[in-house]
Amino acid sequence: MLLATRSASLEPAIVRAVGLEVAEDLEQVVVLVPEQLAGETIENLRASSRVAITMARTYDHRTFQLKADCLDVSLAGEAHRALAEGYRSAFAGQLEMVGIPRRITTRVRVWPCLALRLRVTDVFAQTPGPGAGERWHPFSDALEAGRGTRETLG
Amino acid sequence: MTLTLRDIRRAAAGIVPGTVATCSADGEPNVSYISQLEIVDDRHVALSRQFFNKTSRNLDENPLARVQLHDPVTFEPIQLRLRFCRSETSGPLFESMSSRIDAIASHTGMRGVFRLVSADVFEVLEIRSVDGFFVSATSRAPEHAEPVFTEQGALTELRALQLVCERINRAHCLESMLAETLAALDELHGFRYSMVLVPDESRERLVTIASHGYGAEGIGAEVALEDGLIGMAAAQRRALRTHDLEGDLRYGRAIRERVFRAAGATRARPEIPLPGLPNARAQIALPLVVRDRLVGVLAVESRDPSTFDEWHERYLDVVAHQIALGIEHHGELDDTAEAKSAEPERPSLVGDPSATRRTFVFYRNDDCVFVDGEYLIRNVPGLVLWKVLSGFAREGRSEYTNRELRLDPSLKLPAGKDNLESRLILLRKRLEQKCPDVRLARLARGRFRLELDRPIALVERDTA
């Protein structure tokens, strides 16, 4: 799961996110970004609150992109730690399929994290092929499509 | 840490899919997975464009982009700050990137459905590693700067190449040349799985006449021109390499799934089974060309996606030239060295005359031969076998020369370079696999003899 922001001079930046939690209202999400990697992202969020997040499932390339406004950033609490560690575990499983052993992927830093609270404005299909780039309405459709597999989207 | 493009060749191979972020003129970021990244020169890279239209629109408005890649061995992330230069829709770079995508498309039955729209070229402003990605520090594993030799001692690349060429030149016939070369590639370089395919008489299919590492079953495996990496390398006379065959196929299947859904029908061709390892990850296919004429394809495979890099492709390209010349050389020698043996013809049936008969059936409609109810061979090798078996059944004849086969119009050999020796190799190998008690033994260059360990019965039918 990769999160993109942009600077005041419109230069894009990428950071790997390590967890996504959907709020009850299905309009907001919390995305976790390792604090140590988040410097450029935070600086960019001062210039613009707009973010893009892409997430894909390795074995069938099923891919979505969210567009959102960042509402606020805080230090993630312990309640989110299991989410980040669960992501790392699922991510390691996906990467094992392309030959990267768990002894490497389990060393990926996922904590401490910043929690970015986002209001999702759009969801786009990004699975390669016809329909890539189509807008999904509403957000809950995308969640329904990804239900049960959401936690394994890399 | 600042890196150069030379440092990130392994990450650029795309075994772990990379991502590209762009931004529109009004400040909207976009992020998308990359299908293919190619290093163009020391300061430029190209991204393949098939579907990511928002990325393209953003680049037209704002040329700045960021790419994140991962080293497939260490998983270390690498970021490239880029500035978009131009989109290429023809020329060597486009053709090279397009070939690989066409190969994936053809394998998944999607030829013409997905294709390269453009090769988007970027200037590289900066390459850097991402500090703090791992919980403890790692040191960068070296890239494949030096080839790994499996033989003991101070072998250099040149020495290894010399040894391979020596074996090619020493070989007394095409069959031993191919077997020796593929064995040498394994012994000296660890290319454990390799094969040579040659065009059949229709020149629309390639058939495997030599293989190493696959066991006997590899011989005779076919692939149509333009199908998969091997078929595409032959059709386009271009060396093709993939590091992640499985990933490529997953990508192709994802598109295929979307096409099916969009069309609401089963329009696409079925996925094509190709020769080789069922779980191969890396593959290189090199055309064997002599004076613009395709004489075959050399293909190597590995289960390790990091096995092959540009060095291997370049090295095998040199070997492929030698093999191509060897195929040509042995074909020409057959034309000139076919003096009749001084030995008298010996009886062909050397085994037990009372043993159970082998029954061969020839189907006239497709020149196909079955043995004891099982498919054996077809086309020119099938016609040659039938001529030889019929000659023995009618008049007890057992010895033949390549020259007289070439003069027989019923064998339907193409005019000019006919690859007869390649077809005889295939026929011998198929006989070894399916009925080892019927053999075509080489007597001398361009001459062979039928040997039987048991009696045969021949049946001709119009159709199956």
mmCIF file of N, CA and C in Angstrom, chain B residues 182-295:
data_model
loop_
_atom_site.group_PDB
_atom_site.id
_atom_site.type_symbol
_atom_site.label_atom_id
_atom_site.label_comp_id
_atom_site.label_asym_id
_atom_site.label_seq_id
_atom_site.Cartn_x
_atom_site.Cartn_y
_atom_site.Cartn_z
ATOM 1 N N LEU B 182 24.637 -27.281 -24.742
ATOM 2 C CA LEU B 182 23.723 -27.069 -23.619
ATOM 3 C C LEU B 182 24.334 -27.616 -22.327
ATOM 4 N N ALA B 183 25.062 -28.736 -22.435
ATOM 5 C CA ALA B 183 25.726 -29.283 -21.237
ATOM 6 C C ALA B 183 26.804 -28.319 -20.752
ATOM 7 N N ALA B 184 27.547 -27.727 -21.701
ATOM 8 C CA ALA B 184 28.617 -26.793 -21.317
ATOM 9 C C ALA B 184 28.036 -25.552 -20.636
ATOM 10 N N LEU B 185 26.905 -25.094 -21.118
ATOM 11 C CA LEU B 185 26.288 -23.910 -20.502
ATOM 12 C C LEU B 185 25.903 -24.199 -19.047
ATOM 13 N N ASP B 186 25.517 -25.436 -18.777
ATOM 14 C CA ASP B 186 25.205 -25.829 -17.403
ATOM 15 C C ASP B 186 26.485 -25.932 -16.574
ATOM 16 N N GLU B 187 27.467 -26.675 -17.092
ATOM 17 C CA GLU B 187 28.696 -26.910 -16.315
ATOM 18 C C GLU B 187 29.446 -25.611 -16.034
ATOM 19 N N LEU B 188 29.519 -24.734 -17.006
ATOM 20 C CA LEU B 188 30.357 -23.545 -16.863
ATOM 21 C C LEU B 188 29.611 -22.357 -16.273
ATOM 22 N N HIS B 189 28.313 -22.315 -16.439
ATOM 23 C CA HIS B 189 27.579 -21.120 -16.012
ATOM 24 C C HIS B 189 26.356 -21.405 -15.172
ATOM 25 N N GLY B 190 26.045 -22.671 -14.989
ATOM 26 C CA GLY B 190 24.884 -22.988 -14.162
ATOM 27 C C GLY B 190 23.549 -22.740 -14.852
ATOM 28 N N PHE B 191 23.530 -22.707 -16.194
ATOM 29 C CA PHE B 191 22.241 -22.647 -16.907
ATOM 30 C C PHE B 191 21.664 -24.059 -16.901
ATOM 31 N N ARG B 192 20.892 -24.367 -15.887
ATOM 32 C CA ARG B 192 20.482 -25.766 -15.673
ATOM 33 C C ARG B 192 19.414 -26.218 -16.658
ATOM 34 N N TYR B 193 18.603 -25.286 -17.108
ATOM 35 C CA TYR B 193 17.512 -25.663 -18.008
ATOM 36 C C TYR B 193 17.649 -24.880 -19.316
ATOM 37 N N SER B 194 17.846 -25.599 -20.391
ATOM 38 C CA SER B 194 18.015 -24.909 -21.676
ATOM 39 C C SER B 194 17.447 -25.774 -22.789
ATOM 40 N N MET B 195 17.110 -25.149 -23.889
ATOM 41 C CA MET B 195 16.601 -25.900 -25.041
ATOM 42 C C MET B 195 16.867 -25.137 -26.332
ATOM 43 N N VAL B 196 16.915 -25.905 -27.412
ATOM 44 C CA VAL B 196 17.020 -25.317 -28.745
ATOM 45 C C VAL B 196 15.807 -25.776 -29.542
ATOM 46 N N LEU B 197 15.140 -24.829 -30.159
ATOM 47 C CA LEU B 197 13.981 -25.126 -30.996
ATOM 48 C C LEU B 197 14.301 -24.695 -32.420
ATOM 49 N N VAL B 198 13.749 -25.401 -33.382
ATOM 50 C CA VAL B 198 13.951 -25.018 -34.792
ATOM 51 C C VAL B 198 12.588 -24.879 -35.467
ATOM 52 N N PRO B 199 12.527 -24.064 -36.523
ATOM 53 C CA PRO B 199 11.239 -23.904 -37.220
ATOM 54 C C PRO B 199 10.865 -25.197 -37.939
ATOM 55 N N ASP B 200 9.582 -25.519 -37.988
ATOM 56 C CA ASP B 200 9.166 -26.678 -38.779
ATOM 57 C C ASP B 200 9.010 -26.236 -40.234
ATOM 58 N N GLU B 201 8.566 -27.137 -41.099
ATOM 59 C CA GLU B 201 8.554 -26.820 -42.530
ATOM 60 C C GLU B 201 7.558 -25.717 -42.876
ATOM 61 N N SER B 202 6.535 -25.546 -42.023
ATOM 62 C CA SER B 202 5.584 -24.461 -42.277
ATOM 63 C C SER B 202 6.183 -23.108 -41.879
ATOM 64 N N ARG B 203 7.228 -23.155 -41.096
ATOM 65 C CA ARG B 203 7.883 -21.973 -40.509
ATOM 66 C C ARG B 203 6.904 -21.159 -39.666
ATOM 67 N N GLU B 204 5.829 -21.782 -39.245
ATOM 68 C CA GLU B 204 4.878 -21.111 -38.350
ATOM 69 C C GLU B 204 4.959 -21.663 -36.938
ATOM 70 N N ARG B 205 5.708 -22.755 -36.758
ATOM 71 C CA ARG B 205 5.862 -23.339 -35.438
ATOM 72 C C ARG B 205 7.333 -23.643 -35.194
ATOM 73 N N LEU B 206 7.697 -23.708 -33.920
ATOM 74 C CA LEU B 206 9.049 -24.100 -33.541
ATOM 75 C C LEU B 206 8.935 -25.409 -32.766
ATOM 76 N N VAL B 207 9.879 -26.303 -33.005
ATOM 77 C CA VAL B 207 9.827 -27.592 -32.316
ATOM 78 C C VAL B 207 11.168 -27.818 -31.613
ATOM 79 N N THR B 208 11.107 -28.370 -30.402
ATOM 80 C CA THR B 208 12.308 -28.554 -29.588
ATOM 81 C C THR B 208 13.081 -29.772 -30.089
ATOM 82 N N ILE B 209 14.348 -29.568 -30.511
ATOM 83 C CA ILE B 209 15.142 -30.716 -30.958
ATOM 84 C C ILE B 209 16.282 -31.030 -30.000
ATOM 85 N N ALA B 210 16.551 -30.147 -29.035
ATOM 86 C CA ALA B 210 17.575 -30.446 -28.024
ATOM 87 C C ALA B 210 17.148 -29.769 -26.731
ATOM 88 N N SER B 211 17.311 -30.484 -25.630
ATOM 89 C CA SER B 211 16.992 -29.850 -24.349
ATOM 90 C C SER B 211 17.914 -30.401 -23.285
ATOM 91 N N HIS B 212 18.130 -29.604 -22.252
ATOM 92 C CA HIS B 212 19.011 -30.002 -21.158
ATOM 93 C C HIS B 212 18.314 -29.666 -19.845
ATOM 94 N N GLY B 213 18.201 -30.660 -18.982
ATOM 95 C CA GLY B 213 17.625 -30.422 -17.658
ATOM 96 C C GLY B 213 16.159 -30.791 -17.539
ATOM 97 N N TYR B 214 15.506 -31.031 -18.662
ATOM 98 C CA TYR B 214 14.065 -31.302 -18.616
ATOM 99 C C TYR B 214 13.741 -32.792 -18.679
ATOM 100 N N GLY B 215 14.750 -33.631 -18.918
ATOM 101 C CA GLY B 215 14.480 -35.047 -19.159
ATOM 102 C C GLY B 215 14.057 -35.238 -20.607
ATOM 103 N N ALA B 216 13.755 -36.487 -20.969
ATOM 104 C CA ALA B 216 13.478 -36.823 -22.372
ATOM 105 C C ALA B 216 12.213 -36.159 -22.887
ATOM 106 N N GLU B 217 11.299 -35.817 -21.990
ATOM 107 C CA GLU B 217 9.994 -35.315 -22.431
ATOM 108 C C GLU B 217 10.066 -33.947 -23.100
ATOM 109 N N GLY B 218 11.197 -33.250 -22.903
ATOM 110 C CA GLY B 218 11.300 -31.914 -23.498
ATOM 111 C C GLY B 218 11.354 -31.952 -25.014
ATOM 112 N N ILE B 219 11.883 -33.026 -25.571
ATOM 113 C CA ILE B 219 12.065 -33.113 -27.024
ATOM 114 C C ILE B 219 10.703 -33.202 -27.714
ATOM 115 N N GLY B 220 10.569 -32.436 -28.784
ATOM 116 C CA GLY B 220 9.331 -32.484 -29.560
ATOM 117 C C GLY B 220 8.317 -31.437 -29.112
ATOM 118 N N ALA B 221 8.533 -30.788 -27.963
ATOM 119 C CA ALA B 221 7.584 -29.761 -27.506
ATOM 120 C C ALA B 221 7.546 -28.626 -28.528
ATOM 121 N N GLU B 222 6.368 -28.111 -28.779
ATOM 122 C CA GLU B 222 6.206 -27.115 -29.845
ATOM 123 C C GLU B 222 5.697 -25.785 -29.305
ATOM 124 N N VAL B 223 5.980 -24.740 -30.047
ATOM 125 C CA VAL B 223 5.414 -23.431 -29.743
ATOM 126 C C VAL B 223 5.207 -22.705 -31.075
ATOM 127 N N ALA B 224 4.085 -22.015 -31.188
ATOM 128 C CA ALA B 224 3.807 -21.284 -32.429
ATOM 129 C C ALA B 224 4.612 -19.986 -32.450
ATOM 130 N N LEU B 225 4.955 -19.559 -33.656
ATOM 131 C CA LEU B 225 5.620 -18.270 -33.812
ATOM 132 C C LEU B 225 4.739 -17.196 -33.175
ATOM 133 N N GLU B 226 5.335 -16.301 -32.422
ATOM 134 C CA GLU B 226 4.649 -15.197 -31.732
ATOM 135 C C GLU B 226 3.989 -15.609 -30.436
ATOM 136 N N ASP B 227 4.069 -16.896 -30.043
ATOM 137 C CA ASP B 227 3.471 -17.287 -28.759
ATOM 138 C C ASP B 227 4.535 -17.280 -27.671
ATOM 139 N N GLY B 228 4.259 -16.535 -26.605
ATOM 140 C CA GLY B 228 5.162 -16.498 -25.465
ATOM 141 C C GLY B 228 6.499 -15.860 -25.826
ATOM 142 N N LEU B 229 7.423 -15.912 -24.857
ATOM 143 C CA LEU B 229 8.720 -15.263 -25.037
ATOM 144 C C LEU B 229 9.501 -15.911 -26.187
ATOM 145 N N ILE B 230 9.419 -17.265 -26.279
ATOM 146 C CA ILE B 230 10.186 -17.972 -27.311
ATOM 147 C C ILE B 230 9.625 -17.650 -28.697
ATOM 148 N N GLY B 231 8.306 -17.748 -28.835
ATOM 149 C CA GLY B 231 7.681 -17.484 -30.127
ATOM 150 C C GLY B 231 7.875 -16.039 -30.568
ATOM 151 N N MET B 232 7.858 -15.137 -29.597
ATOM 152 C CA MET B 232 8.013 -13.722 -29.929
ATOM 153 C C MET B 232 9.476 -13.409 -30.285
ATOM 154 N N ALA B 233 10.413 -14.045 -29.579
ATOM 155 C CA ALA B 233 11.837 -13.844 -29.911
ATOM 156 C C ALA B 233 12.098 -14.306 -31.343
ATOM 157 N N ALA B 234 11.452 -15.411 -31.738
ATOM 158 C CA ALA B 234 11.633 -15.923 -33.107
ATOM 159 C C ALA B 234 10.989 -14.985 -34.115
ATOM 160 N N ALA B 235 9.763 -14.565 -33.829
ATOM 161 C CA ALA B 235 9.028 -13.737 -34.790
ATOM 162 C C ALA B 235 9.713 -12.394 -34.987
ATOM 163 N N GLN B 236 10.250 -11.849 -33.914
ATOM 164 C CA GLN B 236 10.813 -10.499 -34.002
ATOM 165 C C GLN B 236 12.329 -10.501 -34.129
ATOM 166 N N ARG B 237 12.942 -11.691 -34.178
ATOM 167 C CA ARG B 237 14.412 -11.801 -34.279
ATOM 168 C C ARG B 237 15.080 -10.938 -33.209
ATOM 169 N N ARG B 238 14.576 -11.036 -31.986
ATOM 170 C CA ARG B 238 15.058 -10.164 -30.921
ATOM 171 C C ARG B 238 15.195 -10.986 -29.640
ATOM 172 N N ALA B 239 16.305 -10.810 -28.926
ATOM 173 C CA ALA B 239 16.478 -11.492 -27.645
ATOM 174 C C ALA B 239 15.495 -10.903 -26.642
ATOM 175 N N LEU B 240 14.821 -11.765 -25.892
ATOM 176 C CA LEU B 240 13.866 -11.294 -24.893
ATOM 177 C C LEU B 240 14.179 -11.941 -23.560
ATOM 178 N N ARG B 241 14.002 -11.169 -22.501
ATOM 179 C CA ARG B 241 14.341 -11.675 -21.166
ATOM 180 C C ARG B 241 13.240 -11.263 -20.209
ATOM 181 N N THR B 242 12.850 -12.174 -19.337
ATOM 182 C CA THR B 242 11.945 -11.791 -18.261
ATOM 183 C C THR B 242 12.486 -12.310 -16.945
ATOM 184 N N HIS B 243 12.300 -11.540 -15.896
ATOM 185 C CA HIS B 243 12.764 -11.945 -14.569
ATOM 186 C C HIS B 243 11.630 -12.566 -13.782
ATOM 187 N N ASP B 244 10.434 -12.363 -14.238
ATOM 188 C CA ASP B 244 9.309 -12.785 -13.410
ATOM 189 C C ASP B 244 8.186 -13.283 -14.309
ATOM 190 N N LEU B 245 8.437 -14.452 -14.884
ATOM 191 C CA LEU B 245 7.471 -15.022 -15.804
ATOM 192 C C LEU B 245 6.113 -15.181 -15.113
ATOM 193 N N GLU B 246 6.176 -15.660 -13.855
ATOM 194 C CA GLU B 246 4.937 -15.857 -13.104
ATOM 195 C C GLU B 246 4.191 -14.547 -12.925
ATOM 196 N N GLY B 247 4.955 -13.505 -12.543
ATOM 197 C CA GLY B 247 4.343 -12.192 -12.347
ATOM 198 C C GLY B 247 3.777 -11.647 -13.640
ATOM 199 N N ASP B 248 4.527 -11.844 -14.736
ATOM 200 C CA ASP B 248 4.053 -11.393 -16.044
ATOM 201 C C ASP B 248 2.735 -12.073 -16.381
ATOM 202 N N LEU B 249 2.676 -13.373 -16.099
ATOM 203 C CA LEU B 249 1.460 -14.113 -16.445
ATOM 204 C C LEU B 249 0.296 -13.689 -15.552
ATOM 205 N N ARG B 250 0.595 -13.421 -14.275
ATOM 206 C CA ARG B 250 -0.480 -12.930 -13.388
ATOM 207 C C ARG B 250 -1.034 -11.618 -13.931
ATOM 208 N N TYR B 251 -0.118 -10.765 -14.399
ATOM 209 C CA TYR B 251 -0.515 -9.480 -14.973
ATOM 210 C C TYR B 251 -1.409 -9.709 -16.190
ATOM 211 N N GLY B 252 -0.961 -10.608 -17.085
ATOM 212 C CA GLY B 252 -1.737 -10.913 -18.287
ATOM 213 C C GLY B 252 -3.101 -11.487 -17.940
ATOM 214 N N ARG B 253 -3.110 -12.364 -16.925
ATOM 215 C CA ARG B 253 -4.385 -12.990 -16.534
ATOM 216 C C ARG B 253 -5.335 -11.965 -15.931
ATOM 217 N N ALA B 254 -4.766 -10.989 -15.191
ATOM 218 C CA ALA B 254 -5.609 -9.939 -14.587
ATOM 219 C C ALA B 254 -6.329 -9.167 -15.695
ATOM 220 N N ILE B 255 -5.589 -8.855 -16.759
ATOM 221 C CA ILE B 255 -6.195 -8.113 -17.873
ATOM 222 C C ILE B 255 -7.232 -8.987 -18.564
ATOM 223 N N ARG B 256 -6.883 -10.243 -18.737
ATOM 224 C CA ARG B 256 -7.781 -11.187 -19.402
ATOM 225 C C ARG B 256 -9.114 -11.289 -18.643
ATOM 226 N N GLU B 257 -8.992 -11.349 -17.313
ATOM 227 C CA GLU B 257 -10.189 -11.420 -16.463
ATOM 228 C C GLU B 257 -11.064 -10.191 -16.669
ATOM 229 N N ARG B 258 -10.414 -9.011 -16.740
ATOM 230 C CA ARG B 258 -11.152 -7.768 -16.934
ATOM 231 C C ARG B 258 -11.811 -7.737 -18.316
ATOM 232 N N VAL B 259 -11.088 -8.253 -19.315
ATOM 233 C CA VAL B 259 -11.639 -8.269 -20.676
ATOM 234 C C VAL B 259 -12.875 -9.166 -20.723
ATOM 235 N N PHE B 260 -12.779 -10.336 -20.086
ATOM 236 C CA PHE B 260 -13.924 -11.259 -20.058
ATOM 237 C C PHE B 260 -15.134 -10.581 -19.432
ATOM 238 N N ARG B 261 -14.879 -9.923 -18.310
ATOM 239 C CA ARG B 261 -15.987 -9.271 -17.600
ATOM 240 C C ARG B 261 -16.593 -8.173 -18.457
ATOM 241 N N ALA B 262 -15.695 -7.390 -19.075
ATOM 242 C CA ALA B 262 -16.176 -6.253 -19.868
ATOM 243 C C ALA B 262 -16.964 -6.739 -21.086
ATOM 244 N N ALA B 263 -16.457 -7.807 -21.718
ATOM 245 C CA ALA B 263 -17.101 -8.299 -22.937
ATOM 246 C C ALA B 263 -18.318 -9.153 -22.622
ATOM 247 N N GLY B 264 -18.349 -9.724 -21.411
ATOM 248 C CA GLY B 264 -19.451 -10.601 -21.034
ATOM 249 C C GLY B 264 -19.485 -11.859 -21.884
ATOM 250 N N ALA B 265 -18.339 -12.233 -22.454
ATOM 251 C CA ALA B 265 -18.309 -13.404 -23.328
ATOM 252 C C ALA B 265 -16.950 -14.063 -23.259
ATOM 253 N N THR B 266 -16.875 -15.232 -23.822
ATOM 254 C CA THR B 266 -15.602 -15.950 -23.842
ATOM 255 C C THR B 266 -14.936 -15.747 -25.194
ATOM 256 N N ARG B 267 -14.459 -14.530 -25.412
ATOM 257 C CA ARG B 267 -13.932 -14.155 -26.712
ATOM 258 C C ARG B 267 -12.447 -14.478 -26.874
ATOM 259 N N ALA B 268 -11.734 -14.361 -25.754
ATOM 260 C CA ALA B 268 -10.285 -14.474 -25.866
ATOM 261 C C ALA B 268 -9.863 -15.914 -26.113
ATOM 262 N N ARG B 269 -8.691 -16.056 -26.741
ATOM 263 C CA ARG B 269 -8.127 -17.388 -26.944
ATOM 264 C C ARG B 269 -7.770 -18.000 -25.596
ATOM 265 N N PRO B 270 -7.781 -19.328 -25.490
ATOM 266 C CA PRO B 270 -7.354 -19.928 -24.230
ATOM 267 C C PRO B 270 -5.869 -19.683 -23.998
ATOM 268 N N GLU B 271 -5.450 -19.781 -22.723
ATOM 269 C CA GLU B 271 -4.038 -19.617 -22.430
ATOM 270 C C GLU B 271 -3.254 -20.740 -23.109
ATOM 271 N N ILE B 272 -2.059 -20.402 -23.576
ATOM 272 C CA ILE B 272 -1.307 -21.342 -24.399
ATOM 273 C C ILE B 272 -0.272 -22.073 -23.553
ATOM 274 N N PRO B 273 -0.328 -23.415 -23.508
ATOM 275 C CA PRO B 273 0.725 -24.128 -22.781
ATOM 276 C C PRO B 273 2.027 -24.044 -23.562
ATOM 277 N N LEU B 274 3.099 -23.664 -22.902
ATOM 278 C CA LEU B 274 4.371 -23.488 -23.583
ATOM 279 C C LEU B 274 5.369 -24.515 -23.084
ATOM 280 N N PRO B 275 6.384 -24.850 -23.917
ATOM 281 C CA PRO B 275 7.391 -25.794 -23.446
ATOM 282 C C PRO B 275 8.226 -25.179 -22.339
ATOM 283 N N GLY B 276 8.800 -26.031 -21.495
ATOM 284 C CA GLY B 276 9.692 -25.534 -20.458
ATOM 285 C C GLY B 276 9.219 -25.892 -19.072
ATOM 286 N N LEU B 277 9.875 -25.300 -18.085
ATOM 287 C CA LEU B 277 9.547 -25.578 -16.688
ATOM 288 C C LEU B 277 8.162 -25.038 -16.366
ATOM 289 N N PRO B 278 7.343 -25.815 -15.683
ATOM 290 C CA PRO B 278 6.019 -25.294 -15.354
ATOM 291 C C PRO B 278 6.084 -24.131 -14.360
ATOM 292 N N ASN B 279 7.130 -24.090 -13.542
ATOM 293 C CA ASN B 279 7.221 -23.026 -12.541
ATOM 294 C C ASN B 279 8.439 -22.135 -12.773
ATOM 295 N N ALA B 280 8.787 -21.930 -14.034
ATOM 296 C CA ALA B 280 9.937 -21.060 -14.335
ATOM 297 C C ALA B 280 9.622 -19.638 -13.905
ATOM 298 N N ARG B 281 10.630 -18.939 -13.400
ATOM 299 C CA ARG B 281 10.443 -17.535 -13.032
ATOM 300 C C ARG B 281 11.181 -16.635 -14.010
ATOM 301 N N ALA B 282 12.426 -17.017 -14.332
ATOM 302 C CA ALA B 282 13.219 -16.187 -15.246
ATOM 303 C C ALA B 282 13.433 -16.947 -16.543
ATOM 304 N N GLN B 283 13.435 -16.224 -17.642
ATOM 305 C CA GLN B 283 13.620 -16.872 -18.941
ATOM 306 C C GLN B 283 14.315 -15.896 -19.888
ATOM 307 N N ILE B 284 15.221 -16.441 -20.694
ATOM 308 C CA ILE B 284 15.806 -15.665 -21.795
ATOM 309 C C ILE B 284 15.586 -16.477 -23.064
ATOM 310 N N ALA B 285 15.105 -15.830 -24.112
ATOM 311 C CA ALA B 285 14.941 -16.482 -25.410
ATOM 312 C C ALA B 285 15.736 -15.688 -26.431
ATOM 313 N N LEU B 286 16.611 -16.388 -27.173
ATOM 314 C CA LEU B 286 17.464 -15.701 -28.155
ATOM 315 C C LEU B 286 17.265 -16.320 -29.530
ATOM 316 N N PRO B 287 16.995 -15.493 -30.528
ATOM 317 C CA PRO B 287 16.841 -16.043 -31.881
ATOM 318 C C PRO B 287 18.188 -16.513 -32.405
ATOM 319 N N LEU B 288 18.190 -17.621 -33.150
ATOM 320 C CA LEU B 288 19.397 -18.100 -33.824
ATOM 321 C C LEU B 288 19.245 -17.702 -35.284
ATOM 322 N N VAL B 289 20.060 -16.778 -35.702
ATOM 323 C CA VAL B 289 19.876 -16.175 -37.024
ATOM 324 C C VAL B 289 21.175 -16.268 -37.822
ATOM 325 N N VAL B 290 21.064 -16.696 -39.077
ATOM 326 C CA VAL B 290 22.215 -16.676 -40.001
ATOM 327 C C VAL B 290 21.785 -15.877 -41.229
ATOM 328 N N ARG B 291 22.477 -14.801 -41.483
ATOM 329 C CA ARG B 291 22.165 -13.939 -42.633
ATOM 330 C C ARG B 291 20.659 -13.651 -42.727
ATOM 331 N N ASP B 292 20.104 -13.140 -41.666
ATOM 332 C CA ASP B 292 18.687 -12.751 -41.605
ATOM 333 C C ASP B 292 17.711 -13.931 -41.676
ATOM 334 N N ARG B 293 18.212 -15.138 -41.680
ATOM 335 C CA ARG B 293 17.323 -16.302 -41.741
ATOM 336 C C ARG B 293 17.264 -16.940 -40.352
ATOM 337 N N LEU B 294 16.052 -17.150 -39.858
ATOM 338 C CA LEU B 294 15.897 -17.754 -38.536
ATOM 339 C C LEU B 294 16.150 -19.250 -38.639
ATOM 340 N N VAL B 295 17.147 -19.744 -37.895
ATOM 341 C CA VAL B 295 17.391 -21.194 -37.913
ATOM 342 C C VAL B 295 16.966 -21.835 -36.590
#
